[in-house]
Structure formats: structure tokens, C-alpha cells
Amino acid sequence: GDSVTQMEGPVTLSEEAFLTINCTYTATGYPSLFWYVQYPGEGLQLLLKATKADDKGSNKGFEATYRKETTSFHLEKGSVQVSDSAVYFCALRGGYGGATNKLIFGTGTLLAVQP
Amino acid sequence: DTAVSQTPKYLVTQMGNDKSIKCEQNLGHDTMYWYKQDSKKFLKIMFSYNNKELIINETVPNRFSPKSPDKAHLNLHINSLELGDSAVYFCASSQGSGGAFFGQGTRLTVV
């Protein structure tokens, strides 16, 4: 079945460091890919998405590129801030990305940014 | 305006009780979901409705029963609560192939 694998955390960085959180997926068809962020005590917020190969999603300085050849969707940010500390989830909507397909999440990666 | 709102935010109850969590979305989305997040932050889908019709029903004990009176509402009723039901329950909605919008979560504690 469809699945998402992301790097285990916690990831601890100093402010202004470069961030990469790895995410790979297994899916049939042409899934849509997403990154979500969850701040402490809150629900998940959609951070960015990509719906087809080579698409780049970007938001708030974060970027991720849909790589079909490596089945990856790694999250990057050039300079993290303390306020970026949160849990980040990679997710996919399988099949052909339609509403009847499940939104499947990775296990989440805790990012802690120190001043 | 809150896009996806769920109530209550916190719910503490004794084993064996029956409880409900309500969810409403004002985004005009056709699809709504219930997810369970455990203490390790793992998210697992429980149910999904599309235009009031159940389309995803994962392996969930039949003590859990979703109800969608209209496409803007999806409630979750839980019978005979058990200790293992303690978790954060998230309601979400989406439209087509877009990403889902999540509510703030309901932290259920069964004592």
C-alpha cells in the first residue's frame, strides 16, 4: 500500500542554519505530495504542496520539489528561525490524488531551533 | 472566521462512558475526515466522508461511529470509552486533490 517515510527526529539546529528534512514515498499512480506543520498544542497547517513530478512547492521560505525518479519530497529552508520549531509531517494523497484517496502521513519530524 | 472548528477542545471522561465530538467547516469543501493522533504524534485516518457519503472506513472499533448530517458537519460518537482511546482527535476537510485543512483538535483523556 501507499506509504510515507520521513527522517526521525528530533532535528536540533541553531538559528540561521540550513534545514533539510528527508521524505520518501511509495505510491501507485500519480500522488499529490504535501508538507504540514504542527506547532505545540495546535492542529496541522498545510505548509506547501506539489501535485506532479518536478513541481516545486514553496511557502514562508520553505521549499520542496516533487522528484518522481527518486520518489522523494524533501523539505528545505535556507535559514531557520526559533519560530520554526514545530513538528513537520510529509504526506501524500495516493492514486491520482482524488478526493476518494486517503491522505497518508509520515511519522513526523520534530524540529527544535535554538537561538 | 475559523475554517474547521471542532468541539470540545478538551474532554476528560471515565471508562465506559459515551461521548461525542462535533466538527464544522465553513470552507464549502466536499470531503471531511477524522484522524487520531497518538502520544508519539502518529496520525492515522479513521473515517472520510464525501458529500455526506462514507468513503473511507479504516479498521476502527465499531464503538466509533461517525455521522454527517450535511457536508459541512462531521461528528464522531464513541461508545464505551476505553483507556486506549485517549488521544488527540482531529477533524479535517478538503476539496478535490487539494490539501486538507485541520481543526485545532480534541484532546480526549479517558480515566
PDB file of C-alpha atoms in Angstrom:
ATOM      1  CA  GLY A   1       0.000   0.000   0.000  1.00  0.00           C
ATOM      2  CA  ASP A   2       0.898   3.658  -0.170  1.00  0.00           C
ATOM      3  CA  SER A   3       3.295   4.924   2.493  1.00  0.00           C
ATOM      4  CA  VAL A   4       5.463   7.845   3.514  1.00  0.00           C
ATOM      5  CA  THR A   5       8.824   7.607   5.256  1.00  0.00           C
ATOM      6  CA  GLN A   6      10.454  10.629   6.803  1.00  0.00           C
ATOM      7  CA  MET A   7      13.587  11.077   8.838  1.00  0.00           C
ATOM      8  CA  GLU A   8      13.327  10.594  12.543  1.00  0.00           C
ATOM      9  CA  GLY A   9      13.880  13.488  14.824  1.00  0.00           C
ATOM     10  CA  PRO A  10      14.447  15.418  16.762  1.00  0.00           C
ATOM     11  CA  VAL A  11      16.408  17.693  14.471  1.00  0.00           C
ATOM     12  CA  THR A  12      18.184  20.352  16.509  1.00  0.00           C
ATOM     13  CA  LEU A  13      19.628  23.377  14.721  1.00  0.00           C
ATOM     14  CA  SER A  14      20.964  26.786  15.585  1.00  0.00           C
ATOM     15  CA  GLU A  15      19.157  29.847  14.279  1.00  0.00           C
ATOM     16  CA  GLU A  16      20.037  30.687  10.654  1.00  0.00           C
ATOM     17  CA  ALA A  17      21.192  27.134   9.919  1.00  0.00           C
ATOM     18  CA  PHE A  18      20.118  25.276   6.767  1.00  0.00           C
ATOM     19  CA  LEU A  19      17.319  22.767   7.179  1.00  0.00           C
ATOM     20  CA  THR A  20      16.639  19.549   5.314  1.00  0.00           C
ATOM     21  CA  ILE A  21      14.012  17.044   6.376  1.00  0.00           C
ATOM     22  CA  ASN A  22      14.006  13.975   4.164  1.00  0.00           C
ATOM     23  CA  CYS A  23      10.810  12.390   2.904  1.00  0.00           C
ATOM     24  CA  THR A  24      10.372   9.464   0.531  1.00  0.00           C
ATOM     25  CA  TYR A  25       7.182   7.805  -0.570  1.00  0.00           C
ATOM     26  CA  THR A  26       5.739   4.661  -2.082  1.00  0.00           C
ATOM     27  CA  ALA A  27       2.592   5.028  -4.134  1.00  0.00           C
ATOM     28  CA  THR A  28       0.808   3.816  -7.229  1.00  0.00           C
ATOM     29  CA  GLY A  29      -0.457   6.263  -9.790  1.00  0.00           C
ATOM     30  CA  TYR A  30       0.458   9.908  -9.529  1.00  0.00           C
ATOM     31  CA  PRO A  31       0.074  11.043  -5.935  1.00  0.00           C
ATOM     32  CA  SER A  32      -0.086  14.605  -4.693  1.00  0.00           C
ATOM     33  CA  LEU A  33       2.521  15.434  -2.042  1.00  0.00           C
ATOM     34  CA  PHE A  34       2.273  17.763   0.953  1.00  0.00           C
ATOM     35  CA  TRP A  35       4.178  19.130   3.913  1.00  0.00           C
ATOM     36  CA  TYR A  36       2.281  20.053   7.047  1.00  0.00           C
ATOM     37  CA  VAL A  37       3.498  21.806  10.198  1.00  0.00           C
ATOM     38  CA  GLN A  38       2.125  21.357  13.713  1.00  0.00           C
ATOM     39  CA  TYR A  39       3.027  23.912  16.370  1.00  0.00           C
ATOM     40  CA  PRO A  40       2.684  22.847  20.017  1.00  0.00           C
ATOM     41  CA  GLY A  41      -0.925  22.457  21.097  1.00  0.00           C
ATOM     42  CA  GLU A  42      -2.295  23.238  17.652  1.00  0.00           C
ATOM     43  CA  GLY A  43      -3.717  21.437  14.654  1.00  0.00           C
ATOM     44  CA  LEU A  44      -1.854  20.745  11.442  1.00  0.00           C
ATOM     45  CA  GLN A  45      -1.372  23.539   8.946  1.00  0.00           C
ATOM     46  CA  LEU A  46      -0.718  22.962   5.278  1.00  0.00           C
ATOM     47  CA  LEU A  47       2.746  24.337   4.562  1.00  0.00           C
ATOM     48  CA  LEU A  48       3.186  23.536   0.869  1.00  0.00           C
ATOM     49  CA  LYS A  49       2.181  21.068  -1.804  1.00  0.00           C
ATOM     50  CA  ALA A  50       3.095  19.678  -5.224  1.00  0.00           C
ATOM     51  CA  THR A  51       0.765  17.785  -7.490  1.00  0.00           C
ATOM     52  CA  LYS A  52       3.018  16.468 -10.264  1.00  0.00           C
ATOM     53  CA  ALA A  53       6.602  15.492 -10.948  1.00  0.00           C
ATOM     54  CA  ASP A  54       9.164  18.336 -10.895  1.00  0.00           C
ATOM     55  CA  ASP A  55       6.688  20.719  -9.262  1.00  0.00           C
ATOM     56  CA  LYS A  56       8.219  22.834  -6.510  1.00  0.00           C
ATOM     57  CA  GLY A  57       6.047  23.836  -3.597  1.00  0.00           C
ATOM     58  CA  SER A  58       7.118  26.837  -1.541  1.00  0.00           C
ATOM     59  CA  ASN A  59       5.821  28.884   1.382  1.00  0.00           C
ATOM     60  CA  LYS A  60       7.327  31.016   4.177  1.00  0.00           C
ATOM     61  CA  GLY A  61      10.858  30.280   2.964  1.00  0.00           C
ATOM     62  CA  PHE A  62      10.315  26.508   2.889  1.00  0.00           C
ATOM     63  CA  GLU A  63      10.629  24.569  -0.376  1.00  0.00           C
ATOM     64  CA  ALA A  64      10.169  21.002  -1.565  1.00  0.00           C
ATOM     65  CA  THR A  65      10.469  19.504  -5.053  1.00  0.00           C
ATOM     66  CA  TYR A  66       8.447  16.504  -6.230  1.00  0.00           C
ATOM     67  CA  ARG A  67      11.080  14.040  -7.530  1.00  0.00           C
ATOM     68  CA  LYS A  68       9.445  11.076  -9.191  1.00  0.00           C
ATOM     69  CA  GLU A  69      12.744   9.428 -10.135  1.00  0.00           C
ATOM     70  CA  THR A  70      13.833   9.233  -6.504  1.00  0.00           C
ATOM     71  CA  THR A  71      10.280   9.156  -5.046  1.00  0.00           C
ATOM     72  CA  SER A  72      11.242  11.994  -2.723  1.00  0.00           C
ATOM     73  CA  PHE A  73       9.844  15.293  -1.465  1.00  0.00           C
ATOM     74  CA  HIS A  74      12.499  16.694   0.863  1.00  0.00           C
ATOM     75  CA  LEU A  75      11.715  19.858   2.822  1.00  0.00           C
ATOM     76  CA  GLU A  76      14.360  22.612   2.855  1.00  0.00           C
ATOM     77  CA  LYS A  77      14.784  26.065   4.298  1.00  0.00           C
ATOM     78  CA  GLY A  78      17.838  28.213   3.887  1.00  0.00           C
ATOM     79  CA  SER A  79      17.823  29.917   7.291  1.00  0.00           C
ATOM     80  CA  VAL A  80      15.662  28.645  10.142  1.00  0.00           C
ATOM     81  CA  GLN A  81      14.291  30.758  12.967  1.00  0.00           C
ATOM     82  CA  VAL A  82      13.333  29.870  16.520  1.00  0.00           C
ATOM     83  CA  SER A  83       9.707  30.316  15.472  1.00  0.00           C
ATOM     84  CA  ASP A  84      10.076  27.404  13.012  1.00  0.00           C
ATOM     85  CA  SER A  85      10.303  24.972  15.926  1.00  0.00           C
ATOM     86  CA  ALA A  86       7.465  22.509  15.386  1.00  0.00           C
ATOM     87  CA  VAL A  87       6.665  19.004  14.140  1.00  0.00           C
ATOM     88  CA  TYR A  88       6.757  18.631  10.351  1.00  0.00           C
ATOM     89  CA  PHE A  89       4.739  15.964   8.542  1.00  0.00           C
ATOM     90  CA  CYS A  90       5.200  14.754   4.995  1.00  0.00           C
ATOM     91  CA  ALA A  91       2.005  13.403   3.426  1.00  0.00           C
ATOM     92  CA  LEU A  92       0.641  12.033   0.184  1.00  0.00           C
ATOM     93  CA  ARG A  93      -2.753  11.638  -1.367  1.00  0.00           C
ATOM     94  CA  GLY A  94      -2.467   8.434  -3.347  1.00  0.00           C
ATOM     95  CA  GLY A  95      -3.857   7.116  -6.602  1.00  0.00           C
ATOM     96  CA  TYR A  96      -4.470  10.045  -8.850  1.00  0.00           C
ATOM     97  CA  GLY A  97      -4.852  12.407  -5.925  1.00  0.00           C
ATOM     98  CA  GLY A  98      -8.602  12.440  -5.926  1.00  0.00           C
ATOM     99  CA  ALA A  99     -10.904  13.114  -3.027  1.00  0.00           C
ATOM    100  CA  THR A 100     -11.592   9.416  -2.532  1.00  0.00           C
ATOM    101  CA  ASN A 101      -7.952   8.711  -1.878  1.00  0.00           C
ATOM    102  CA  LYS A 102      -6.572   8.758   1.631  1.00  0.00           C
ATOM    103  CA  LEU A 103      -4.238  11.458   2.877  1.00  0.00           C
ATOM    104  CA  ILE A 104      -1.424   9.389   4.379  1.00  0.00           C
ATOM    105  CA  PHE A 105       1.067  10.936   6.780  1.00  0.00           C
ATOM    106  CA  GLY A 106       4.638  10.178   7.722  1.00  0.00           C
ATOM    107  CA  THR A 107       5.572   9.818  11.376  1.00  0.00           C
ATOM    108  CA  GLY A 108       6.513  13.461  11.794  1.00  0.00           C
ATOM    109  CA  THR A 109       9.878  15.106  12.480  1.00  0.00           C
ATOM    110  CA  LEU A 110      10.362  17.371  15.460  1.00  0.00           C
ATOM    111  CA  LEU A 111      12.466  20.435  14.659  1.00  0.00           C
ATOM    112  CA  ALA A 112      13.974  22.386  17.538  1.00  0.00           C
ATOM    113  CA  VAL A 113      15.746  25.637  16.661  1.00  0.00           C
ATOM    114  CA  GLN A 114      17.974  27.161  19.308  1.00  0.00           C
ATOM    115  CA  PRO A 115      18.814  30.871  19.485  1.00  0.00           C
TER     116      PRO A 115
ATOM    117  CA  ASP B   1     -13.503  33.068  10.980  1.00  0.00           C
ATOM    118  CA  THR B   2     -12.394  29.590  11.927  1.00  0.00           C
ATOM    119  CA  ALA B   3     -12.313  27.358   8.850  1.00  0.00           C
ATOM    120  CA  VAL B   4     -12.597  23.992  10.606  1.00  0.00           C
ATOM    121  CA  SER B   5     -13.862  24.091  14.161  1.00  0.00           C
ATOM    122  CA  GLN B   6     -14.315  21.184  16.499  1.00  0.00           C
ATOM    123  CA  THR B   7     -15.720  20.981  19.993  1.00  0.00           C
ATOM    124  CA  PRO B   8     -14.862  20.376  22.701  1.00  0.00           C
ATOM    125  CA  LYS B   9     -11.145  21.158  22.766  1.00  0.00           C
ATOM    126  CA  TYR B  10     -10.607  19.050  25.866  1.00  0.00           C
ATOM    127  CA  LEU B  11     -12.621  16.079  27.030  1.00  0.00           C
ATOM    128  CA  VAL B  12     -11.930  14.133  30.205  1.00  0.00           C
ATOM    129  CA  THR B  13     -14.224  11.223  30.912  1.00  0.00           C
ATOM    130  CA  GLN B  14     -14.401   7.908  32.703  1.00  0.00           C
ATOM    131  CA  MET B  15     -14.062   4.480  31.148  1.00  0.00           C
ATOM    132  CA  GLY B  16     -17.325   3.103  29.857  1.00  0.00           C
ATOM    133  CA  ASN B  17     -18.893   6.478  29.112  1.00  0.00           C
ATOM    134  CA  ASP B  18     -20.233   7.566  25.722  1.00  0.00           C
ATOM    135  CA  LYS B  19     -19.076  10.872  24.269  1.00  0.00           C
ATOM    136  CA  SER B  20     -19.357  12.890  21.061  1.00  0.00           C
ATOM    137  CA  ILE B  21     -17.053  15.315  19.281  1.00  0.00           C
ATOM    138  CA  LYS B  22     -18.522  17.782  16.809  1.00  0.00           C
ATOM    139  CA  CYS B  23     -16.909  19.284  13.727  1.00  0.00           C
ATOM    140  CA  GLU B  24     -17.991  22.001  11.330  1.00  0.00           C
ATOM    141  CA  GLN B  25     -16.253  23.503   8.309  1.00  0.00           C
ATOM    142  CA  ASN B  26     -17.184  26.739   6.558  1.00  0.00           C
ATOM    143  CA  LEU B  27     -14.920  26.259   3.545  1.00  0.00           C
ATOM    144  CA  GLY B  28     -17.528  24.686   1.287  1.00  0.00           C
ATOM    145  CA  HIS B  29     -15.432  21.524   0.997  1.00  0.00           C
ATOM    146  CA  ASP B  30     -16.999  18.250  -0.101  1.00  0.00           C
ATOM    147  CA  THR B  31     -14.776  15.912   1.913  1.00  0.00           C
ATOM    148  CA  MET B  32     -14.333  15.652   5.664  1.00  0.00           C
ATOM    149  CA  TYR B  33     -12.154  13.373   7.794  1.00  0.00           C
ATOM    150  CA  TRP B  34     -11.456  12.174  11.299  1.00  0.00           C
ATOM    151  CA  TYR B  35      -7.853  11.456  12.267  1.00  0.00           C
ATOM    152  CA  LYS B  36      -6.444  10.093  15.512  1.00  0.00           C
ATOM    153  CA  GLN B  37      -3.056  11.309  16.762  1.00  0.00           C
ATOM    154  CA  ASP B  38      -1.380   9.211  19.425  1.00  0.00           C
ATOM    155  CA  SER B  39       1.123  10.270  22.066  1.00  0.00           C
ATOM    156  CA  LYS B  40       4.003   9.828  19.615  1.00  0.00           C
ATOM    157  CA  LYS B  41       2.354  12.239  17.168  1.00  0.00           C
ATOM    158  CA  PHE B  42       1.490   9.449  14.721  1.00  0.00           C
ATOM    159  CA  LEU B  43      -1.551  10.368  12.622  1.00  0.00           C
ATOM    160  CA  LYS B  44      -3.940   7.710  11.455  1.00  0.00           C
ATOM    161  CA  ILE B  45      -7.043   8.244   9.368  1.00  0.00           C
ATOM    162  CA  MET B  46     -10.235   6.846  10.822  1.00  0.00           C
ATOM    163  CA  PHE B  47     -13.045   7.936   8.513  1.00  0.00           C
ATOM    164  CA  SER B  48     -13.694  10.067   5.476  1.00  0.00           C
ATOM    165  CA  TYR B  49     -16.974  11.384   4.071  1.00  0.00           C
ATOM    166  CA  ASN B  50     -17.541  12.854   0.648  1.00  0.00           C
ATOM    167  CA  ASN B  51     -20.809  14.761   0.222  1.00  0.00           C
ATOM    168  CA  LYS B  52     -22.236  13.029   3.311  1.00  0.00           C
ATOM    169  CA  GLU B  53     -21.302   9.578   1.994  1.00  0.00           C
ATOM    170  CA  LEU B  54     -18.809   7.391   3.883  1.00  0.00           C
ATOM    171  CA  ILE B  55     -15.896   6.664   1.534  1.00  0.00           C
ATOM    172  CA  ILE B  56     -13.095   5.615   3.864  1.00  0.00           C
ATOM    173  CA  ASN B  57     -13.622   3.478   6.920  1.00  0.00           C
ATOM    174  CA  GLU B  58     -10.358   2.216   8.329  1.00  0.00           C
ATOM    175  CA  THR B  59     -10.022  -0.603  10.801  1.00  0.00           C
ATOM    176  CA  VAL B  60     -11.597   1.191  13.707  1.00  0.00           C
ATOM    177  CA  PRO B  61     -13.561  -0.459  16.541  1.00  0.00           C
ATOM    178  CA  ASN B  62     -17.283  -0.247  15.886  1.00  0.00           C
ATOM    179  CA  ARG B  63     -17.586   1.715  19.131  1.00  0.00           C
ATOM    180  CA  PHE B  64     -16.646   4.660  16.931  1.00  0.00           C
ATOM    181  CA  SER B  65     -19.476   5.902  14.755  1.00  0.00           C
ATOM    182  CA  PRO B  66     -19.237   8.949  12.503  1.00  0.00           C
ATOM    183  CA  LYS B  67     -22.293  10.912  11.398  1.00  0.00           C
ATOM    184  CA  SER B  68     -22.525  13.533   8.695  1.00  0.00           C
ATOM    185  CA  PRO B  69     -25.868  15.378   8.766  1.00  0.00           C
ATOM    186  CA  ASP B  70     -24.723  17.613   5.901  1.00  0.00           C
ATOM    187  CA  LYS B  71     -21.493  18.173   4.042  1.00  0.00           C
ATOM    188  CA  ALA B  72     -20.406  20.940   6.428  1.00  0.00           C
ATOM    189  CA  HIS B  73     -20.614  18.767   9.537  1.00  0.00           C
ATOM    190  CA  LEU B  74     -18.984  15.521  10.609  1.00  0.00           C
ATOM    191  CA  ASN B  75     -19.462  14.316  14.159  1.00  0.00           C
ATOM    192  CA  LEU B  76     -17.788  11.423  15.942  1.00  0.00           C
ATOM    193  CA  HIS B  77     -19.582   9.411  18.583  1.00  0.00           C
ATOM    194  CA  ILE B  78     -17.657   6.995  20.782  1.00  0.00           C
ATOM    195  CA  ASN B  79     -19.381   4.345  22.891  1.00  0.00           C
ATOM    196  CA  SER B  80     -17.981   2.540  25.922  1.00  0.00           C
ATOM    197  CA  LEU B  81     -14.779   4.543  26.076  1.00  0.00           C
ATOM    198  CA  GLU B  82     -11.554   2.689  26.896  1.00  0.00           C
ATOM    199  CA  LEU B  83      -8.219   3.885  28.251  1.00  0.00           C
ATOM    200  CA  GLY B  84      -6.625   3.247  24.853  1.00  0.00           C
ATOM    201  CA  ASP B  85      -8.960   5.749  23.225  1.00  0.00           C
ATOM    202  CA  SER B  86      -7.037   8.559  24.889  1.00  0.00           C
ATOM    203  CA  ALA B  87      -5.527  10.615  22.063  1.00  0.00           C
ATOM    204  CA  VAL B  88      -5.995  13.834  20.137  1.00  0.00           C
ATOM    205  CA  TYR B  89      -8.726  13.599  17.507  1.00  0.00           C
ATOM    206  CA  PHE B  90      -8.547  15.892  14.515  1.00  0.00           C
ATOM    207  CA  CYS B  91     -11.277  16.797  12.096  1.00  0.00           C
ATOM    208  CA  ALA B  92     -10.228  17.967   8.628  1.00  0.00           C
ATOM    209  CA  SER B  93     -11.756  18.919   5.302  1.00  0.00           C
ATOM    210  CA  SER B  94     -10.556  19.130   1.718  1.00  0.00           C
ATOM    211  CA  GLN B  95     -11.750  19.764  -1.791  1.00  0.00           C
ATOM    212  CA  GLY B  96     -10.687  17.613  -4.730  1.00  0.00           C
ATOM    213  CA  SER B  97      -6.983  16.853  -4.767  1.00  0.00           C
ATOM    214  CA  GLY B  98      -6.071  19.758  -2.524  1.00  0.00           C
ATOM    215  CA  GLY B  99      -4.515  19.518   0.888  1.00  0.00           C
ATOM    216  CA  ALA B 100      -6.659  19.125   3.961  1.00  0.00           C
ATOM    217  CA  PHE B 101      -7.456  21.860   6.470  1.00  0.00           C
ATOM    218  CA  PHE B 102      -7.390  20.714  10.068  1.00  0.00           C
ATOM    219  CA  GLY B 103      -9.264  21.745  13.164  1.00  0.00           C
ATOM    220  CA  GLN B 104      -7.495  22.505  16.435  1.00  0.00           C
ATOM    221  CA  GLY B 105      -8.014  19.009  17.769  1.00  0.00           C
ATOM    222  CA  THR B 106      -9.895  17.471  20.683  1.00  0.00           C
ATOM    223  CA  ARG B 107      -7.708  16.054  23.420  1.00  0.00           C
ATOM    224  CA  LEU B 108      -9.595  13.075  24.825  1.00  0.00           C
ATOM    225  CA  THR B 109      -8.444  11.654  28.150  1.00  0.00           C
ATOM    226  CA  VAL B 110     -10.121   8.524  29.448  1.00  0.00           C
ATOM    227  CA  VAL B 111      -9.548   7.853  33.145  1.00  0.00           C
TER     228      VAL B 111
END
